[in-house]
Coordinates of C-alpha atoms (C1' of nucleotides) in Angstrom, one line a residue:
Chain W
M1 CA -38.6 43.3 29.6
A2 CA -40.3 45.4 32.0
A3 CA -40.4 49.3 32.4
K4 CA -37.3 50.5 34.2
T5 CA -37.4 53.5 36.7
T6 CA -35.1 55.7 34.6
K7 CA -36.2 59.7 33.9
K8 CA -37.3 59.2 30.5
S9 CA -39.4 56.1 31.4
I10 CA -40.9 57.8 34.3
A11 CA -41.8 60.8 32.2
T12 CA -43.3 59.1 29.5
K13 CA -45.6 56.7 32.0
A14 CA -46.7 60.4 33.3
H15 CA -47.4 61.5 29.9
L16 CA -49.5 58.2 29.0
L17 CA -51.2 58.5 32.6
N18 CA -52.4 62.2 31.5
T19 CA -53.4 61.6 27.9
A20 CA -55.1 58.5 29.3
L21 CA -57.1 60.8 31.9
G22 CA -58.0 63.2 29.1
L23 CA -59.5 60.6 26.9
F24 CA -61.3 58.6 29.6
Q25 CA -63.1 62.2 30.7
E26 CA -64.1 62.7 27.1
H27 CA -65.3 59.1 26.1
G28 CA -65.4 56.9 29.5
F29 CA -63.1 54.1 30.5
E30 CA -64.7 51.5 28.0
K31 CA -65.0 53.4 25.0
T32 CA -61.3 54.3 25.3
T33 CA -59.3 52.0 23.7
M34 CA -55.5 51.3 24.4
R35 CA -54.9 52.1 20.4
M36 CA -56.4 55.7 20.9
I37 CA -54.2 56.4 24.0
A38 CA -50.8 55.0 22.2
D39 CA -51.7 57.3 19.5
A40 CA -52.6 60.4 21.8
C41 CA -49.3 59.9 23.1
G42 CA -47.4 59.4 19.9
L43 CA -46.4 56.1 20.9
S44 CA -46.9 52.7 19.1
L45 CA -49.4 50.3 20.9
G46 CA -46.6 47.8 22.0
A47 CA -44.6 51.1 23.6
A48 CA -47.5 51.9 25.6
Y49 CA -47.6 48.3 27.0
Y50 CA -44.1 48.6 27.7
H51 CA -45.0 51.0 30.2
V52 CA -48.1 49.9 31.5
K53 CA -48.9 46.5 32.1
T54 CA -53.1 46.7 31.5
K55 CA -55.3 49.4 31.0
E56 CA -56.5 49.1 34.5
E57 CA -53.2 49.7 35.7
L58 CA -53.9 53.2 34.6
V59 CA -56.5 53.5 36.9
L60 CA -54.4 52.3 39.7
L61 CA -51.9 55.0 38.8
F62 CA -54.8 57.7 38.6
Y63 CA -56.1 56.6 42.3
A64 CA -52.1 57.0 43.6
Q65 CA -52.4 60.2 42.4
T66 CA -55.5 61.5 44.2
G67 CA -54.2 59.9 47.2
A68 CA -50.9 61.9 47.2
E69 CA -53.0 65.1 46.6
A70 CA -55.3 64.3 49.4
R71 CA -52.3 64.5 51.6
E72 CA -51.8 67.7 51.1
H73 CA -55.4 68.9 51.8
N74 CA -55.2 66.9 54.9
G75 CA -53.4 69.8 57.1
D76 CA -56.0 72.1 56.0
I77 CA -59.0 69.4 57.3
V78 CA -56.9 68.7 60.5
A79 CA -57.0 72.8 61.2
S80 CA -60.5 73.3 60.2
S81 CA -62.0 72.2 63.1
K82 CA -61.7 69.5 66.2
D83 CA -64.8 67.8 65.5
F84 CA -64.8 64.0 64.1
K85 CA -67.6 64.3 62.0
I86 CA -66.7 67.3 60.4
R87 CA -63.2 66.4 59.9
L88 CA -64.1 63.0 58.3
K89 CA -66.7 64.5 56.1
A90 CA -64.3 67.0 54.7
L91 CA -61.9 64.3 54.2
L92 CA -64.6 62.0 52.0
Q93 CA -65.7 65.3 50.2
F94 CA -62.5 66.1 49.2
K95 CA -62.0 62.6 47.7
F96 CA -65.4 62.8 46.0
Q97 CA -64.6 66.1 44.5
Q98 CA -61.3 64.9 43.1
M99 CA -62.6 62.0 41.6
E100 CA -66.0 63.5 40.4
P101 CA -64.6 64.0 36.8
F102 CA -63.7 60.3 36.7
R103 CA -66.7 58.8 38.1
D104 CA -66.3 55.3 36.0
L105 CA -62.7 55.0 36.9
A106 CA -64.5 54.3 40.4
T107 CA -66.4 51.9 39.2
V108 CA -63.3 50.3 37.3
L109 CA -61.6 50.3 40.4
A110 CA -64.1 48.7 42.6
R111 CA -64.1 46.1 40.1
Q112 CA -61.0 45.1 40.9
A113 CA -61.3 45.5 44.4
T114 CA -63.3 42.3 44.8
D115 CA -60.7 39.9 44.0
W116 CA -57.9 40.7 46.8
R117 CA -55.5 38.6 44.9
N118 CA -55.7 41.1 42.1
P119 CA -52.5 43.4 42.3
L120 CA -54.5 46.2 41.2
S121 CA -57.1 45.9 44.0
P122 CA -57.2 48.4 46.9
F123 CA -57.2 45.5 49.5
S124 CA -54.2 43.4 47.8
P125 CA -50.7 43.0 49.3
D126 CA -49.2 44.9 46.4
T127 CA -51.2 47.9 47.2
K128 CA -50.4 48.4 50.9
P129 CA -48.0 51.3 51.0
M130 CA -51.2 53.3 49.2
R131 CA -53.7 51.9 51.8
D132 CA -51.4 52.4 54.7
E133 CA -51.3 56.1 53.5
A134 CA -54.6 56.5 53.3
I135 CA -55.3 55.0 56.7
G136 CA -52.6 57.5 57.7
L137 CA -54.3 60.3 56.5
I138 CA -57.5 59.0 58.5
Q139 CA -55.2 58.4 61.7
E140 CA -53.9 62.4 61.2
V141 CA -57.7 63.3 61.1
L142 CA -58.5 61.4 64.3
E143 CA -55.8 62.6 66.5
G144 CA -56.5 65.4 68.6
S145 CA -60.2 65.2 67.4
N146 CA -63.2 64.6 70.0
V147 CA -63.9 61.2 69.4
K148 CA -63.5 58.8 72.3
V149 CA -62.9 55.3 71.9
S150 CA -62.0 52.5 74.3
A151 CA -58.6 51.4 74.5
A152 CA -59.0 47.8 72.8
L153 CA -60.5 49.5 69.7
R154 CA -58.3 52.6 69.5
P155 CA -55.8 50.9 67.4
H156 CA -58.4 49.3 64.8
L157 CA -60.6 52.6 64.6
P158 CA -58.4 54.1 61.2
K159 CA -58.6 50.6 59.5
A160 CA -62.2 50.3 60.3
L161 CA -62.8 54.0 59.2
W162 CA -60.9 53.1 56.0
L163 CA -63.5 50.0 55.0
Y164 CA -66.2 52.4 55.8
Q165 CA -64.7 54.9 53.3
M166 CA -64.4 52.5 50.8
G167 CA -68.4 51.8 51.2
V168 CA -69.2 55.1 51.0
I169 CA -66.8 55.4 47.8
L170 CA -69.1 52.6 46.4
F171 CA -72.3 54.2 47.4
W172 CA -71.2 57.1 46.0
M173 CA -70.4 55.9 42.5
N174 CA -73.9 54.0 42.2
D175 CA -75.5 57.7 43.5
R176 CA -77.4 59.1 40.9
S177 CA -79.4 61.5 42.6
P178 CA -79.0 65.3 41.4
E179 CA -75.7 66.7 43.2
R180 CA -75.3 63.5 45.1
R181 CA -77.6 64.7 47.5
R182 CA -78.1 61.0 48.9
T183 CA -74.4 60.4 49.5
E184 CA -74.2 63.5 51.7
E185 CA -77.3 62.4 53.8
L186 CA -75.6 58.8 54.0
I187 CA -72.7 60.4 55.3
D188 CA -73.9 63.0 57.5
L189 CA -76.3 59.8 59.2
S190 CA -73.8 57.6 59.1
L191 CA -71.1 59.9 60.6
A192 CA -73.4 60.7 63.5
L193 CA -73.9 56.9 64.3
I194 CA -70.5 56.0 64.1
Y195 CA -69.7 59.2 66.4
R196 CA -72.0 57.7 68.9
L197 CA -71.1 54.0 68.6
T198 CA -67.5 55.3 69.4
Q199 CA -68.6 56.8 72.2
A200 CA -70.4 53.9 73.6
T201 CA -67.3 51.6 73.7
T202 CA -66.0 53.7 76.6
L203 CA -68.6 51.9 78.3
P204 CA -67.4 49.3 80.8
F205 CA -70.0 46.7 80.0
M206 CA -69.0 46.5 76.2
R207 CA -65.7 45.2 76.7
G208 CA -67.2 42.0 75.0
V209 CA -68.6 43.8 72.1
N210 CA -65.3 45.8 71.6
Q211 CA -63.0 42.7 71.9
S212 CA -65.3 41.3 69.0
A213 CA -65.5 44.0 67.1
A214 CA -61.5 44.6 67.2
R215 CA -60.9 40.9 66.2
I216 CA -63.5 41.4 63.0
V217 CA -61.4 44.3 61.6
E218 CA -58.1 42.0 62.3
L219 CA -59.7 39.3 60.6
V220 CA -60.9 41.5 57.4
E221 CA -57.3 43.2 57.5
G222 CA -55.6 39.8 57.6
L223 CA -57.5 38.5 54.6
G224 CA -55.2 39.3 52.3
E225 CA -52.2 37.1 53.5
S226 CA -51.6 34.0 51.5
K227 CA -52.1 31.0 54.0
G228 CA -53.4 30.9 57.1
A229 CA -52.1 31.9 60.7
T230 CA -54.0 34.9 62.0
S231 CA -52.3 34.9 65.3
Chain R
M1 CA -83.7 38.7 17.5
A2 CA -83.5 37.8 21.4
A3 CA -84.7 33.9 22.6
K4 CA -88.1 33.3 23.3
T5 CA -89.8 31.6 26.3
T6 CA -90.6 28.3 24.2
K7 CA -90.2 24.9 25.3
K8 CA -86.9 24.2 23.1
S9 CA -85.2 27.5 24.0
I10 CA -85.8 27.1 27.5
A11 CA -84.1 23.5 27.4
T12 CA -81.1 24.4 25.4
K13 CA -80.4 27.3 27.7
A14 CA -80.5 25.0 30.3
H15 CA -78.6 22.4 28.4
L16 CA -76.0 25.5 28.1
L17 CA -75.7 26.5 32.0
N18 CA -74.7 22.6 33.0
T19 CA -72.2 22.6 30.1
A20 CA -70.6 25.6 31.1
L21 CA -70.9 24.7 35.0
G22 CA -68.9 21.8 34.2
L23 CA -66.5 23.6 32.1
F24 CA -66.4 26.5 34.9
Q25 CA -65.6 24.0 37.4
E26 CA -62.7 22.1 35.3
H27 CA -60.6 25.1 33.9
G28 CA -62.2 27.8 35.7
F29 CA -64.5 31.1 34.5
E30 CA -61.6 32.8 33.0
K31 CA -60.0 30.0 30.8
T32 CA -63.2 28.8 29.6
T33 CA -64.2 29.9 26.4
M34 CA -67.6 30.6 25.0
R35 CA -66.4 28.6 22.1
M36 CA -66.0 25.7 24.1
I37 CA -69.4 26.1 25.8
A38 CA -70.9 26.2 22.6
D39 CA -69.0 23.2 21.3
A40 CA -69.4 20.9 24.2
C41 CA -73.2 21.6 23.9
G42 CA -73.2 20.9 20.1
L43 CA -74.1 24.4 19.1
S44 CA -72.4 26.9 17.1
L45 CA -71.1 30.2 18.5
G46 CA -73.6 32.4 17.1
A47 CA -76.1 29.8 18.6
A48 CA -75.2 30.2 21.9
Y49 CA -75.1 33.9 21.8
Y50 CA -78.6 33.6 20.9
H51 CA -79.5 31.9 24.4
V52 CA -77.3 34.0 26.3
K53 CA -76.5 37.5 26.2
T54 CA -72.9 37.6 27.8
K55 CA -71.0 35.0 28.9
E56 CA -71.2 36.7 32.6
E57 CA -75.0 35.7 32.2
L58 CA -74.5 32.3 32.4
V59 CA -72.8 33.3 36.0
L60 CA -76.0 35.1 37.1
L61 CA -78.0 32.0 35.9
F62 CA -76.0 30.0 38.5
Y63 CA -76.9 32.3 41.0
A64 CA -80.3 32.0 40.6
Q65 CA -80.0 28.4 40.9
T66 CA -78.6 28.4 44.0
G67 CA -81.4 30.6 45.2
A68 CA -84.0 28.4 44.2
E69 CA -82.3 25.4 46.0
A70 CA -81.7 27.2 49.3
R71 CA -85.5 27.9 49.2
E72 CA -85.9 24.2 49.5
H73 CA -83.5 23.8 52.6
N74 CA -85.1 26.7 54.4
G75 CA -87.7 24.9 55.9
D76 CA -85.0 22.9 57.6
I77 CA -83.3 25.8 58.9
V78 CA -86.6 26.8 60.8
A79 CA -87.3 23.8 61.9
S80 CA -83.7 23.2 63.5
S81 CA -83.5 25.8 65.7
K82 CA -85.7 29.2 67.3
D83 CA -82.2 30.8 67.9
F84 CA -81.5 33.7 65.5
K85 CA -77.4 33.0 65.4
I86 CA -77.9 29.2 64.8
R87 CA -80.6 29.8 62.0
L88 CA -78.5 32.6 60.0
K89 CA -75.3 30.7 60.3
A90 CA -77.0 27.6 58.6
L91 CA -78.4 29.9 56.2
L92 CA -74.9 31.3 55.2
Q93 CA -73.1 28.1 55.3
F94 CA -75.6 26.2 52.8
K95 CA -75.0 29.2 50.7
F96 CA -71.2 28.5 50.8
Q97 CA -71.2 25.0 50.3
Q98 CA -73.3 25.3 47.1
M99 CA -70.8 27.8 45.8
E100 CA -67.9 25.8 47.3
P101 CA -67.4 24.2 43.5
F102 CA -67.4 27.4 42.0
R103 CA -65.9 30.1 43.8
D104 CA -64.4 31.7 41.1
L105 CA -68.0 32.4 39.8
A106 CA -68.3 34.4 43.1
T107 CA -66.0 36.5 42.0
V108 CA -67.3 37.1 38.9
L109 CA -70.4 38.0 40.4
A110 CA -68.9 40.4 42.9
R111 CA -67.6 41.9 39.6
Q112 CA -70.7 43.0 38.3
A113 CA -72.3 43.8 41.7
T114 CA -70.2 47.0 41.9
D115 CA -72.1 48.8 39.0
W116 CA -75.5 48.8 40.0
R117 CA -76.8 49.9 36.7
N118 CA -75.4 46.6 35.4
P119 CA -78.1 44.2 34.5
L120 CA -76.1 41.7 36.0
S121 CA -75.5 42.8 39.5
P122 CA -77.4 41.5 42.3
F123 CA -78.1 45.1 43.2
S124 CA -79.7 46.1 39.9
P125 CA -83.5 46.5 39.3
D126 CA -83.3 44.1 37.0
T127 CA -82.6 41.5 39.6
K128 CA -84.9 42.8 42.1
P129 CA -87.0 39.0 42.1
M130 CA -84.1 37.1 43.0
R131 CA -83.1 39.7 45.5
D132 CA -86.6 39.9 47.2
E133 CA -86.6 36.2 47.2
A134 CA -82.9 35.8 49.0
I135 CA -84.6 38.6 51.6
G136 CA -87.6 36.6 51.6
L137 CA -85.6 33.5 53.0
I138 CA -84.0 35.6 55.4
Q139 CA -87.4 37.3 56.4
E140 CA -88.7 33.5 57.3
V141 CA -85.3 32.8 59.4
L142 CA -86.2 35.8 61.2
E143 CA -90.0 35.2 61.9
G144 CA -90.5 33.3 64.8
S145 CA -87.0 33.3 66.1
N146 CA -85.5 35.0 69.3
V147 CA -84.4 38.5 67.9
K148 CA -85.8 41.4 69.4
V149 CA -85.7 44.3 67.6
S150 CA -87.2 47.9 67.7
A151 CA -90.6 48.6 65.6
A152 CA -88.6 50.9 63.9
L153 CA -86.0 48.8 62.7
R154 CA -88.0 45.4 62.3
P155 CA -89.3 46.0 58.7
H156 CA -85.7 47.1 57.5
L157 CA -83.7 43.9 59.4
P158 CA -83.9 41.5 56.4
K159 CA -82.6 44.0 54.1
A160 CA -80.0 45.0 56.2
L161 CA -78.9 41.5 57.1
W162 CA -79.2 40.6 53.3
L163 CA -76.2 43.3 52.9
Y164 CA -74.4 41.8 55.3
Q165 CA -74.6 38.7 53.9
M166 CA -73.4 39.9 50.6
G167 CA -70.3 41.4 52.7
V168 CA -69.6 38.1 54.0
I169 CA -70.2 36.3 50.9
L170 CA -67.5 39.1 49.7
F171 CA -64.9 37.6 52.6
W172 CA -65.3 34.2 51.9
M173 CA -64.6 34.4 48.4
N174 CA -61.0 35.9 49.5
D175 CA -60.5 33.5 52.2
R176 CA -57.6 31.7 51.8
S177 CA -57.4 30.1 55.1
P178 CA -57.8 26.4 55.4
E179 CA -61.0 25.1 55.5
R180 CA -62.3 28.7 55.6
R181 CA -61.8 28.9 59.2
R182 CA -61.2 32.8 59.2
T183 CA -64.7 32.7 57.2
E184 CA -66.4 31.1 60.0
E185 CA -64.9 32.8 63.1
L186 CA -66.0 36.0 61.1
I187 CA -69.5 34.6 61.2
D188 CA -69.6 33.7 64.7
L189 CA -68.4 37.2 66.1
S190 CA -70.5 39.3 63.8
L191 CA -73.3 37.4 64.3
A192 CA -73.1 37.7 68.0
L193 CA -72.3 41.4 68.0
I194 CA -75.6 42.0 65.5
Y195 CA -77.5 40.0 68.0
R196 CA -76.5 42.1 70.7
L197 CA -77.2 45.4 68.9
T198 CA -80.7 44.0 67.5
Q199 CA -81.7 43.6 71.5
A200 CA -80.1 47.0 72.0
T201 CA -82.3 48.9 69.6
T202 CA -85.2 48.2 72.1
L203 CA -83.5 50.5 74.6
P204 CA -85.4 53.3 74.8
F205 CA -82.7 55.9 74.3
M206 CA -81.9 54.6 71.2
R207 CA -84.8 55.8 69.2
G208 CA -82.7 58.4 67.4
V209 CA -80.3 55.9 66.7
N210 CA -82.7 53.4 65.3
Q211 CA -84.3 56.0 63.1
S212 CA -80.8 56.9 61.6
A213 CA -80.3 53.4 60.7
A214 CA -83.4 52.6 59.4
R215 CA -83.0 55.5 57.0
I216 CA -79.6 54.6 55.8
V217 CA -81.2 50.9 55.0
E218 CA -83.7 52.9 52.9
L219 CA -81.0 55.0 51.2
V220 CA -78.9 51.8 50.3
E221 CA -82.2 50.1 49.1
G222 CA -83.1 53.6 46.9
L223 CA -79.7 53.7 45.0
G224 CA -81.2 51.5 42.2
E225 CA -83.7 54.3 41.3
S226 CA -82.6 55.9 38.5
K227 CA -83.1 59.8 39.2
G228 CA -84.2 61.1 42.9
A229 CA -87.1 60.9 45.3
T230 CA -86.6 59.2 48.3
S231 CA -89.5 60.0 50.1
Chain P
dG1 C1' -100.6 20.3 2.3
dC2 C1' -99.3 25.2 1.9
dT3 C1' -98.0 29.4 3.3
dA4 C1' -96.7 33.1 6.4
dT5 C1' -94.6 34.0 10.5
dA6 C1' -92.2 33.5 14.1
dG7 C1' -87.8 31.0 16.4
dT8 C1' -83.6 29.1 15.6
dT9 C1' -78.5 28.2 13.8
dT10 C1' -74.8 29.0 11.4
dG11 C1' -70.2 31.1 10.2
dA12 C1' -68.0 34.6 9.0
dA13 C1' -66.3 39.2 10.5
dT14 C1' -65.3 43.1 14.2
dG15 C1' -63.6 44.9 17.7
dC16 C1' -60.2 45.3 21.5
dG17 C1' -56.9 43.8 25.1
dT18 C1' -52.5 41.9 25.0
dT19 C1' -48.2 39.5 23.5
dC20 C1' -43.7 39.1 21.3
dA21 C1' -39.4 38.6 18.7
dA22 C1' -37.0 41.9 16.2
dA23 C1' -35.2 46.4 15.2
dA24 C1' -33.9 50.7 17.2
dA25 C1' -31.7 54.2 20.3
dA26 C1' -29.6 55.2 24.6
dA27 C1' -25.9 54.4 27.9
dG28 C1' -21.6 52.8 29.5
dA29 C1' -17.1 50.8 29.2
dA30 C1' -12.9 50.7 26.7
Chain H
dT1 C1' -14.7 56.6 19.0
dT2 C1' -16.0 51.8 19.0
dC3 C1' -18.2 47.8 20.8
dT4 C1' -21.2 46.4 24.5
dT5 C1' -25.2 46.0 27.2
dT6 C1' -29.5 48.0 28.4
dT7 C1' -33.7 50.5 27.6
dT8 C1' -37.4 51.8 24.3
dT9 C1' -39.9 51.2 20.2
dT10 C1' -42.1 48.9 16.5
dG11 C1' -45.9 46.4 14.0
dA12 C1' -47.5 42.5 13.4
dA13 C1' -49.7 38.8 15.2
dC14 C1' -53.2 36.1 18.8
dG15 C1' -57.0 34.9 21.6
dC16 C1' -61.5 35.5 22.8
dA17 C1' -65.8 38.2 23.4
dT18 C1' -69.4 39.6 20.9
dT19 C1' -72.4 41.3 16.3
dC20 C1' -74.8 40.2 12.3
dA21 C1' -77.0 38.9 7.8
dA22 C1' -78.5 35.2 5.6
dA23 C1' -80.1 30.7 5.6
dC24 C1' -82.5 27.3 7.9
dT25 C1' -86.8 25.0 10.8
dA26 C1' -90.4 24.6 13.4
dT27 C1' -94.9 26.2 14.2
dA28 C1' -99.9 27.9 13.4
dG29 C1' -103.7 29.1 10.4
dC30 C1' -106.3 27.9 6.5

DNA sequence: GCTATAGTTTGAATGCGTTCAAAAAAAGAA
DNA sequence: TTCTTTTTTTGAACGCATTCAAACTATAGC
């Protein structure tokens, strides 16, 4: 019924993805039809669908790929500086550089993202591994950097910054300014703000605020769960 | 070619919207087909499309309708209390109460929202009137309330809170907890946080932070514009 | 009333994502 | 090899959003 994890099928799926990416880049996501992709791959339409459940799944596969590439680049980032702002900016810029040729795929991804029940949403339970991987990268970037943050918030900071990252990506994909200057300005301003805020969390009278902020991150994180129960 | 603003066509369009809403409520957005809507309206498929450009436009019409209703309710809110948190919570809760029977329409709206070039996005230039209306309501709610905020940020606060509102809606529509308890908790926590932060902006040493925050709101606001030029 | 014009309706395409039963190929067991 | 089981491939549907040329109806100016 569904595609298995045999050598051949893995190869075919990869081939499908590469072909699709080429066509997406050339014609955009909407104008590229599944028939085109199948043809260009030397497969029949039905066969393509044997390997890939939907057209959108190809986009998720692409996103997963960029995640893997980012892991390799992360060491360089950590090595380059101890400064939180510099490191995180580098992380974001690397992501954008990866996605630049496929900007409209980002919008497809964002579409899926809005419904957390959708298995293809970056927020869904199904994509938790990918999400954890991305959060891990941020974690590494934080570790040994110059950020100071209250103990109550420290464990939540990577998740919070991952959400922040999603927001910046949303901005970026809608940014039509030349060279995406606005995105860069947004990053510089917001990182400076975040940096100051994290420093501020260490102040003693911020305890209450910190508690609330931590709980908010928990709430957002727990949204994916089916019923209730948030501890 | 396109529908005109004659009495008859306005009536037909309204009829179409009402019929559609009934069907959406009964079967959900996806399972309701344009053919069903046209039939239930006593129109042919083509005629329906004469009045409405896409199926999604019906959702935007619905959203616009809730905006108009909210305007009427706003007076009550302002009269009920001078407390910022109470007022804004009431505003949000009214919105949710309106949308409750049509939760999946909210997800459709969110889908459109991600691409700001899409005329149906609440962020697009095309929907600016609706957006301004909604921001106006927030403005009213702020006016004469107990919030204090730095002069630099005051003009941007309504816009910022509108963005916040969009975020809360996104949370709400993904909230599967009984009675949407988590959404309520999120609102309480985040409003308290926002309240404190706004108070903090009046502190003298926050000038720099305020400037940055104001600029960030401007950047987000200006995203809709086609090319560049942000002042 | 008559005609020109603008507004509305029709029903039959078109295109595309997705599904499915059946055939073909590959892999294992004997 | 031969038989069995699993994995892939095929090509023909299906359903649904959307389009369009042609027909029909209302309206306004005379």
